mmCIF file of C-alpha atoms in Angstrom:
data_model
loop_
_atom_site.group_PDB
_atom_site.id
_atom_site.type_symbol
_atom_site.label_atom_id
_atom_site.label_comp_id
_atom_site.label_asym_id
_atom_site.label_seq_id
_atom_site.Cartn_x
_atom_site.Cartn_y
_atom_site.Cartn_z
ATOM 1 C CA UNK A 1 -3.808 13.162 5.127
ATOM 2 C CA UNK A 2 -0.579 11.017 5.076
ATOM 3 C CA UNK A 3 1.807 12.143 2.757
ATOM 4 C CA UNK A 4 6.141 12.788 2.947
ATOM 5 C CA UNK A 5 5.867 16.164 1.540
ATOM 6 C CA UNK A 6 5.581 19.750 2.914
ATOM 7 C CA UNK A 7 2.886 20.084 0.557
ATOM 8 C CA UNK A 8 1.110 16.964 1.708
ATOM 9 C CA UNK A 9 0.681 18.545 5.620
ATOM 10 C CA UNK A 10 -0.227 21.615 4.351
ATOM 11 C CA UNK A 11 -2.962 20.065 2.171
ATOM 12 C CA UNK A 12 -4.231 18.153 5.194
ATOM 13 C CA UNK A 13 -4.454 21.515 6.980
ATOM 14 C CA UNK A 14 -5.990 23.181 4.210
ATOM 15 C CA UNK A 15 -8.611 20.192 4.070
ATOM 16 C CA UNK A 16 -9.029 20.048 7.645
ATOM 17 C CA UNK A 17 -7.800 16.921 7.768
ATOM 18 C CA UNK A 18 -5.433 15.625 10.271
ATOM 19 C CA UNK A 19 -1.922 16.203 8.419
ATOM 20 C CA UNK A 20 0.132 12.688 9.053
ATOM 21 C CA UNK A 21 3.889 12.946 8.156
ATOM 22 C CA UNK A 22 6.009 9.684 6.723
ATOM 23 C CA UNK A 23 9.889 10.020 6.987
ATOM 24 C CA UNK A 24 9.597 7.644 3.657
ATOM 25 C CA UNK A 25 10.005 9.526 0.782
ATOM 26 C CA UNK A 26 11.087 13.205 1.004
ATOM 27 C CA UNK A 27 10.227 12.990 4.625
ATOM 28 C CA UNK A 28 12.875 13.583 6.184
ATOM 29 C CA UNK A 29 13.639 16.616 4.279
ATOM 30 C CA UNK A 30 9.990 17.806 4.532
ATOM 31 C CA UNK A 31 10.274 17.329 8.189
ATOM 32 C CA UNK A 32 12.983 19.886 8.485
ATOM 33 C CA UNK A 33 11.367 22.189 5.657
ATOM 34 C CA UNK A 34 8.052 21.739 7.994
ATOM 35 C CA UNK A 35 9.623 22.751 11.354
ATOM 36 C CA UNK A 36 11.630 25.457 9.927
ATOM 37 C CA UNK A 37 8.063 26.930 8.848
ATOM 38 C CA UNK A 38 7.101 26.219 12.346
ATOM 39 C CA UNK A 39 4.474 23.826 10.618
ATOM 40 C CA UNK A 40 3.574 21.118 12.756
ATOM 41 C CA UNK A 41 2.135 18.053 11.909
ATOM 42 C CA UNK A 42 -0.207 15.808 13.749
ATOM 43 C CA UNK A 43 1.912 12.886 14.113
ATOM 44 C CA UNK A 44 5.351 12.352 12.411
ATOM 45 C CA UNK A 45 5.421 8.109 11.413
ATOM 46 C CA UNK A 46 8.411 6.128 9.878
ATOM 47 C CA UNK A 47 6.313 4.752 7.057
ATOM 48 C CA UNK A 48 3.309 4.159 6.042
ATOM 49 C CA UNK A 49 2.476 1.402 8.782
ATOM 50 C CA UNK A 50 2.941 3.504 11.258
ATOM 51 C CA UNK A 51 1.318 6.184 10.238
ATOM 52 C CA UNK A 52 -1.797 3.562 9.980
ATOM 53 C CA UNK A 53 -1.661 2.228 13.114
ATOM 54 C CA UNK A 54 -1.550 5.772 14.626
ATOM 55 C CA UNK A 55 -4.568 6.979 12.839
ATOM 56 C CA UNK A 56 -6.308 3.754 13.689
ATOM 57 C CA UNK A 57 -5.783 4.505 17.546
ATOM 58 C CA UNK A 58 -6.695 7.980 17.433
ATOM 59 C CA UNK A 59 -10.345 7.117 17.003
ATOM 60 C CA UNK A 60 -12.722 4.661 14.717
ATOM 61 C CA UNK A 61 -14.871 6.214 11.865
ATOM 62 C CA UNK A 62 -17.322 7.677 13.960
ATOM 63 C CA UNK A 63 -14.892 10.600 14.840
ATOM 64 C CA UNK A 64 -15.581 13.516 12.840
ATOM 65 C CA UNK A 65 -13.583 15.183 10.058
ATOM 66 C CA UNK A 66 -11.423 13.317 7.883
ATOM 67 C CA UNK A 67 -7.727 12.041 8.178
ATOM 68 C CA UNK B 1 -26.437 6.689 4.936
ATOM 69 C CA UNK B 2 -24.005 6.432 7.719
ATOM 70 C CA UNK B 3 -21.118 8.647 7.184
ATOM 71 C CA UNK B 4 -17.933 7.019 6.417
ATOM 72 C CA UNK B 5 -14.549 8.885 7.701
ATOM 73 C CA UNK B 6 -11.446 8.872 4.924
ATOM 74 C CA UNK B 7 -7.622 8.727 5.198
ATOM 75 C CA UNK B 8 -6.243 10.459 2.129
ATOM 76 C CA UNK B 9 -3.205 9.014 1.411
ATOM 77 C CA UNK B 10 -0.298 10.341 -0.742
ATOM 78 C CA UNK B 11 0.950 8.015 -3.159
ATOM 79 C CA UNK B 12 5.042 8.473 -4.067
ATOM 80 C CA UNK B 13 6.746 8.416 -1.211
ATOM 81 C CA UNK B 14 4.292 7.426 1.400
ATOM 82 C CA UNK B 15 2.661 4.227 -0.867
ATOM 83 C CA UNK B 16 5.314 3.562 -3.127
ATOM 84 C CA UNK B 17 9.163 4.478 -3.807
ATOM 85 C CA UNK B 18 9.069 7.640 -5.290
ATOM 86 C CA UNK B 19 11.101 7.140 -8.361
ATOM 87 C CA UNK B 20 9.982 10.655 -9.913
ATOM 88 C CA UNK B 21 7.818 10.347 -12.999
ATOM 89 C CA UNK B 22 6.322 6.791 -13.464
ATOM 90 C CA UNK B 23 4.742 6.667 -16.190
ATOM 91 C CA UNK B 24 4.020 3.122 -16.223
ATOM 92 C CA UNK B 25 3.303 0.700 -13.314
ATOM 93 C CA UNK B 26 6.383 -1.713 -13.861
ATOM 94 C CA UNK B 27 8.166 1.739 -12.649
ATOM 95 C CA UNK B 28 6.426 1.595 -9.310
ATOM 96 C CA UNK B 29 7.362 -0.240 -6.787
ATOM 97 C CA UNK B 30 4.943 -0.289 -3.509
ATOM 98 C CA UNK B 31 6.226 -0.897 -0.338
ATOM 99 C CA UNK B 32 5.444 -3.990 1.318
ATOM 100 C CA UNK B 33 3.516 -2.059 4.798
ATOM 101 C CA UNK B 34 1.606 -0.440 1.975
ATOM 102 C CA UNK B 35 -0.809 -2.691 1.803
ATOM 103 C CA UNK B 36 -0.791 -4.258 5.743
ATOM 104 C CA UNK B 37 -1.718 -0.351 6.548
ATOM 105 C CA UNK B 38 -4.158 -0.438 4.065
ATOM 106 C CA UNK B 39 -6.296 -3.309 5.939
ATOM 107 C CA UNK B 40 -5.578 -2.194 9.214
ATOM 108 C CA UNK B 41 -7.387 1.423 8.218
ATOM 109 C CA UNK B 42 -10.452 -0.839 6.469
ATOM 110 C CA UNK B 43 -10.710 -3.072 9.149
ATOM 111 C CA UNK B 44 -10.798 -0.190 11.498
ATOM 112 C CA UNK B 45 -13.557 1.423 9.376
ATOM 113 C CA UNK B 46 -11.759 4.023 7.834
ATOM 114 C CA UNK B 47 -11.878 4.765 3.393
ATOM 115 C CA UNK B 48 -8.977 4.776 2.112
ATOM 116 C CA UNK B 49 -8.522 7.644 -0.859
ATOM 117 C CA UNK B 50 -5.286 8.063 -2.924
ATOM 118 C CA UNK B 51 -4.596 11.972 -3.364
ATOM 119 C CA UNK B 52 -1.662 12.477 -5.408
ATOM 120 C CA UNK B 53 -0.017 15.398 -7.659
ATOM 121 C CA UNK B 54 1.226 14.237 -10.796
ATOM 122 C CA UNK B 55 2.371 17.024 -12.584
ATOM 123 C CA UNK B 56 3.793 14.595 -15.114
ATOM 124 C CA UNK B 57 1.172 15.280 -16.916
ATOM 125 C CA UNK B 58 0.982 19.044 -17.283
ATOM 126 C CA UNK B 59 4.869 19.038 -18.117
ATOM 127 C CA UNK B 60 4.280 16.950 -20.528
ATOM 128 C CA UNK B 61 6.342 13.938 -19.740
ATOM 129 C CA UNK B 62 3.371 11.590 -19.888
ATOM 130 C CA UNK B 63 -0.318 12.148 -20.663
ATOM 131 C CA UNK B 64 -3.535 11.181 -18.605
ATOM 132 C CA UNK B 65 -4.098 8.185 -20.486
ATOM 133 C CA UNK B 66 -0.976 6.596 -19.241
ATOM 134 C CA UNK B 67 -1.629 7.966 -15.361
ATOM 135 C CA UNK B 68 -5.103 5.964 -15.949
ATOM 136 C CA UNK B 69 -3.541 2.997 -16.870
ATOM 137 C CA UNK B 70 -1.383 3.162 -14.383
ATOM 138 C CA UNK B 71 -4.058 3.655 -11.633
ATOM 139 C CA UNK B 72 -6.189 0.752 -12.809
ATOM 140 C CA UNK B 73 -3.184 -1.434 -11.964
ATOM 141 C CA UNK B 74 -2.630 0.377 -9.169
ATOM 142 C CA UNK B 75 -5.691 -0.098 -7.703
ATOM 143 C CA UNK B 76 -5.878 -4.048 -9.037
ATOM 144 C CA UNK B 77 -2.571 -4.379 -6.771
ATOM 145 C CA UNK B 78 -4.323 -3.417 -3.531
ATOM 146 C CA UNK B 79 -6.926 -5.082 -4.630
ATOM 147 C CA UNK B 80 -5.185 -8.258 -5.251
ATOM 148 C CA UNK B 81 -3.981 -7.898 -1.527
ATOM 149 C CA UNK B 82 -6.803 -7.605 0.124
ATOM 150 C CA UNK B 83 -6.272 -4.521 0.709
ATOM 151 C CA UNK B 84 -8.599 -2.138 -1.677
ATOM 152 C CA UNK B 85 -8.768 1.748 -2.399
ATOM 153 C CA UNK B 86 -11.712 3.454 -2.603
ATOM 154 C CA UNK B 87 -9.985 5.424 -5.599
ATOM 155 C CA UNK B 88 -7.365 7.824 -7.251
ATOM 156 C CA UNK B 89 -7.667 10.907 -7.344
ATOM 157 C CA UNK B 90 -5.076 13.205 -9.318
ATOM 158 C CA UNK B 91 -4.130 16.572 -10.253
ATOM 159 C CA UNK B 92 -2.772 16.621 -13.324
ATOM 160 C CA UNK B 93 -0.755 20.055 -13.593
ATOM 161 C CA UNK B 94 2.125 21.556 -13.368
ATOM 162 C CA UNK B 95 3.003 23.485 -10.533
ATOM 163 C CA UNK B 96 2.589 26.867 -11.581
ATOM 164 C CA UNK B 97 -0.714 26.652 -13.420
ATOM 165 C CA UNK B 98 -2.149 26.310 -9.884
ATOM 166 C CA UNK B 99 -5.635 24.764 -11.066
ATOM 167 C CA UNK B 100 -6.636 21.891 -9.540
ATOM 168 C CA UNK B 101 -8.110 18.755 -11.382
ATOM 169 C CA UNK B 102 -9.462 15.952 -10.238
ATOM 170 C CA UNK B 103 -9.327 12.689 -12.415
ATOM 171 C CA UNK B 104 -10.714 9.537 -10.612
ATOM 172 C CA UNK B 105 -9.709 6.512 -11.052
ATOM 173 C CA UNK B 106 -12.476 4.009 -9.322
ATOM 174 C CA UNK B 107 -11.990 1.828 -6.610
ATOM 175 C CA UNK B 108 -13.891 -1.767 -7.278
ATOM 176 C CA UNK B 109 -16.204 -0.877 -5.406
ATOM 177 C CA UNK B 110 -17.180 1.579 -7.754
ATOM 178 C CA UNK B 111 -16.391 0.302 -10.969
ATOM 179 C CA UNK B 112 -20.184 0.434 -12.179
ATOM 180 C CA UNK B 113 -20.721 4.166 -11.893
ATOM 181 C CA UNK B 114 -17.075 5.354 -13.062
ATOM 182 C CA UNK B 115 -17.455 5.171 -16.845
ATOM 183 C CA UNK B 116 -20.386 7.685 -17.542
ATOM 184 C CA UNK B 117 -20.509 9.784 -15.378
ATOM 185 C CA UNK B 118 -16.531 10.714 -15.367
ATOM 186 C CA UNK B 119 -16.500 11.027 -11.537
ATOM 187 C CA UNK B 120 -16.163 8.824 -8.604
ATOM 188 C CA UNK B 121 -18.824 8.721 -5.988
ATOM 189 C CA UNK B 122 -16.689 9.888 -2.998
ATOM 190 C CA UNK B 123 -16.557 10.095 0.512
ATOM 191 C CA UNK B 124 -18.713 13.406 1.545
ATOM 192 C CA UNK B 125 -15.043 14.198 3.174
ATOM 193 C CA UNK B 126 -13.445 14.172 -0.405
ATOM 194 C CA UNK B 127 -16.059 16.554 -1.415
ATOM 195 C CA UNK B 128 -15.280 19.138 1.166
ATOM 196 C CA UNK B 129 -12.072 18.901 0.940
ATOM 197 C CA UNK B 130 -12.074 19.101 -3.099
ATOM 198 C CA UNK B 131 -13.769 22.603 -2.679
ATOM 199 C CA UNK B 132 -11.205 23.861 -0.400
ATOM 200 C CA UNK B 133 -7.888 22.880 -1.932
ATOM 201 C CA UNK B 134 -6.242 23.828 -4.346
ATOM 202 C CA UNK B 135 -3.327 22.156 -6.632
ATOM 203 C CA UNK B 136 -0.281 23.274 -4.661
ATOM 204 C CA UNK B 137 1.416 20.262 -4.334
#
């Protein structure tokens, strides 16, 4: 799950998804928000890109569970 | 069937500016990587699914109608780039009703199925994840 927001981690975790951060957005802010919940996401990314490229070179499809 | 593994990507703020309630796509503006990221994840195997809270609509600032519209432009963008979405999927409320709702918008992939039966044929991941969540955003 890539998303900017608090919300958007914690939805990933909920899911079981791997919870991708963007500093886009409300990122930054949620980044702070996150750590001061001592939330952690998978990966932090500057945008969107990044975050893509990241997920790409954790693994292909074949891994399990979504993203 | 060979399972297929989705990114679930926000939309405002991770896809496009987040301008807080578009109500109409001339209001959205994507950002450029949006759609580079997009190919790199299909070309790497992975579905692409848009998961995004637009509580627009349960305030009452614009109604579902619009956020379809919207969506089917949205998803002709991507499209247009090379660079499709398997689909939309939004929850409609505002943030202290606390239901979730799902309404899909079709990727083209889809576009055959979307109209009668009201739902999008979706990743199994989507499914799981649909049961588990609810609209907290």
């Amino acid at each position: 799950m890539v998303g900017d927001k608090p919300d958007d981690v914690l939805f990933g975790l909920n899911a079981g998804a791997t919870p991708v951060l963007v500093l886009t957005g409300y990122g930054r802010s949620a980044a702070a928000a996150l750590a001061a919940r001592g939330v952690r996401p998978a990966h932090t990314a500057s945008g969107i890109l990044e975050a893509a490229d990241w997920i790409v070179r954790q693994g292909g499809p074949s891994g399990h569970g979504p993203v | 069937m060979t399972a297929r593994r989705a990114v679930f990507l926000d939309r405002d703020g991770t896809l496009n500016e987040d301008t807080g309630y578009p109500s109409d796509f001339r209001q959205i503006h994507i950002y450029p990587d949006a759609f580079e990221a997009v190919r790199r994840l299909r070309r790497a195997g992975f579905v692409p699914v848009v998961v995004t809270h637009q509580s627009g609509v349960g305030r009452g600032y614009f109604d579902a109608q619009d956020l379809a519209a919207l969506h089917a432009r949205f998803l002709e963008e991507f499209a247009g780039h090379d660079a499709p979405l398997e689909g939309i999927y939004a929850c409609l409320h505002a943030p202290e009703t606390g239901l979730f709702l799902r309404q899909a918008a079709a990727g083209p992939r889809a576009t055959g199925r979307r109209a009668s039966s009201g739902s999008t044929p979706a990743p199994r991941s989507w499914s799981e994840t649909s049961r588990t969540m609810s609209c907290s955003a």
